[in-house]
Coordinates of C-alpha atoms in Angstrom, one line a residue:
M288 CA -17.6 4.0 2.4
P289 CA -19.8 3.6 -0.7
T290 CA -18.3 1.2 -3.3
R291 CA -18.4 3.9 -6.0
N292 CA -16.2 6.2 -3.9
L293 CA -13.7 3.4 -3.3
D294 CA -13.6 2.6 -7.0
T295 CA -13.0 6.3 -7.8
L296 CA -10.3 6.5 -5.1
F297 CA -8.4 3.5 -6.3
S298 CA -8.8 4.4 -9.9
G299 CA -7.3 7.8 -9.2
W300 CA -4.5 6.2 -7.2
E301 CA -3.7 3.8 -10.0
R302 CA -3.4 6.6 -12.5
E303 CA -1.2 8.6 -10.1
L304 CA 0.9 5.5 -9.4
R305 CA 1.6 4.9 -13.1
L306 CA 2.7 8.5 -13.5
L307 CA 4.9 8.3 -10.4
L308 CA 6.5 5.1 -11.7
E309 CA 7.5 6.8 -14.9
T310 CA 9.7 9.2 -12.8
R311 CA 11.6 6.2 -11.3
P312 CA 11.5 7.3 -7.7
T313 CA 13.9 5.8 -5.2
H314 CA 12.5 2.9 -3.0
Q315 CA 12.3 5.3 -0.1
E316 CA 10.4 8.0 -2.1
F317 CA 8.1 5.3 -3.5
W318 CA 7.2 3.7 -0.1
D319 CA 6.8 7.1 1.5
Y320 CA 4.3 7.9 -1.2
W321 CA 2.6 4.5 -0.8
R322 CA 2.3 4.9 3.0
E323 CA 0.6 8.3 2.6
R324 CA -2.0 6.8 0.3
E325 CA -2.4 3.7 2.4
E326 CA -3.1 5.8 5.5
A327 CA -5.7 7.8 3.6
V328 CA -7.5 4.6 2.6
E329 CA -7.4 3.3 6.2
R330 CA -9.0 6.5 7.5
L331 CA -11.8 6.3 5.0
A332 CA -12.5 2.6 5.0
T333 CA -15.0 0.6 7.1
P334 CA -14.9 -3.1 7.9
R335 CA -17.5 -3.7 5.2
D336 CA -15.0 -2.4 2.6
A337 CA -12.3 -5.0 3.4
E338 CA -12.9 -7.3 0.3
I339 CA -12.9 -4.4 -2.1
I340 CA -9.9 -2.8 -0.5
N341 CA -7.9 -6.0 -0.4
A342 CA -8.5 -6.6 -4.1
A343 CA -7.6 -3.0 -5.0
F344 CA -4.4 -3.3 -3.0
D345 CA -3.5 -6.6 -4.7
H346 CA -3.9 -4.9 -8.0
L347 CA -1.8 -1.8 -7.0
F348 CA 0.9 -4.1 -5.5
A349 CA 1.1 -6.0 -8.7
I350 CA 1.7 -2.8 -10.6
A351 CA 4.4 -1.7 -8.1
E352 CA 6.1 -5.1 -8.2
S353 CA 6.2 -5.2 -12.0
S354 CA 8.3 -2.0 -11.7
G355 CA 10.6 -3.5 -9.1
Y356 CA 9.1 -2.0 -5.9
V357 CA 8.7 -5.0 -3.7
R358 CA 7.6 -4.4 -0.1
V359 CA 9.8 -6.1 2.4
P360 CA 7.6 -7.7 5.1
V361 CA 8.1 -6.6 8.7
L362 CA 9.3 -9.6 10.6
P363 CA 8.7 -10.1 14.3
P364 CA 11.8 -9.8 16.5
L365 CA 14.0 -12.8 17.0
V366 CA 13.2 -14.9 20.1
A367 CA 16.7 -14.0 21.5
E368 CA 16.0 -10.3 21.0
A369 CA 12.5 -10.6 22.5
G370 CA 14.1 -12.3 25.6
E371 CA 16.6 -9.5 26.0
A372 CA 13.9 -6.9 26.0
S373 CA 12.2 -8.5 29.1

């Protein structure tokens, strides 16, 4: 995707994100919103765009985190659980 289009996409997302944060959504509402936007970026992006996209996501995550929306990492299953599944 051309850099200019990515810049426009993330610039619009940042404005939208700031407006959303003013409404103080629940964590569930916020992360549902985030996943929708993230999926849209993933559909449009190419491997060449990775550096730009990573920097833009870092910026947007910083905005979200400053408002208390911290993404909980998805952890791999415990070894015991993985053994039970076999």
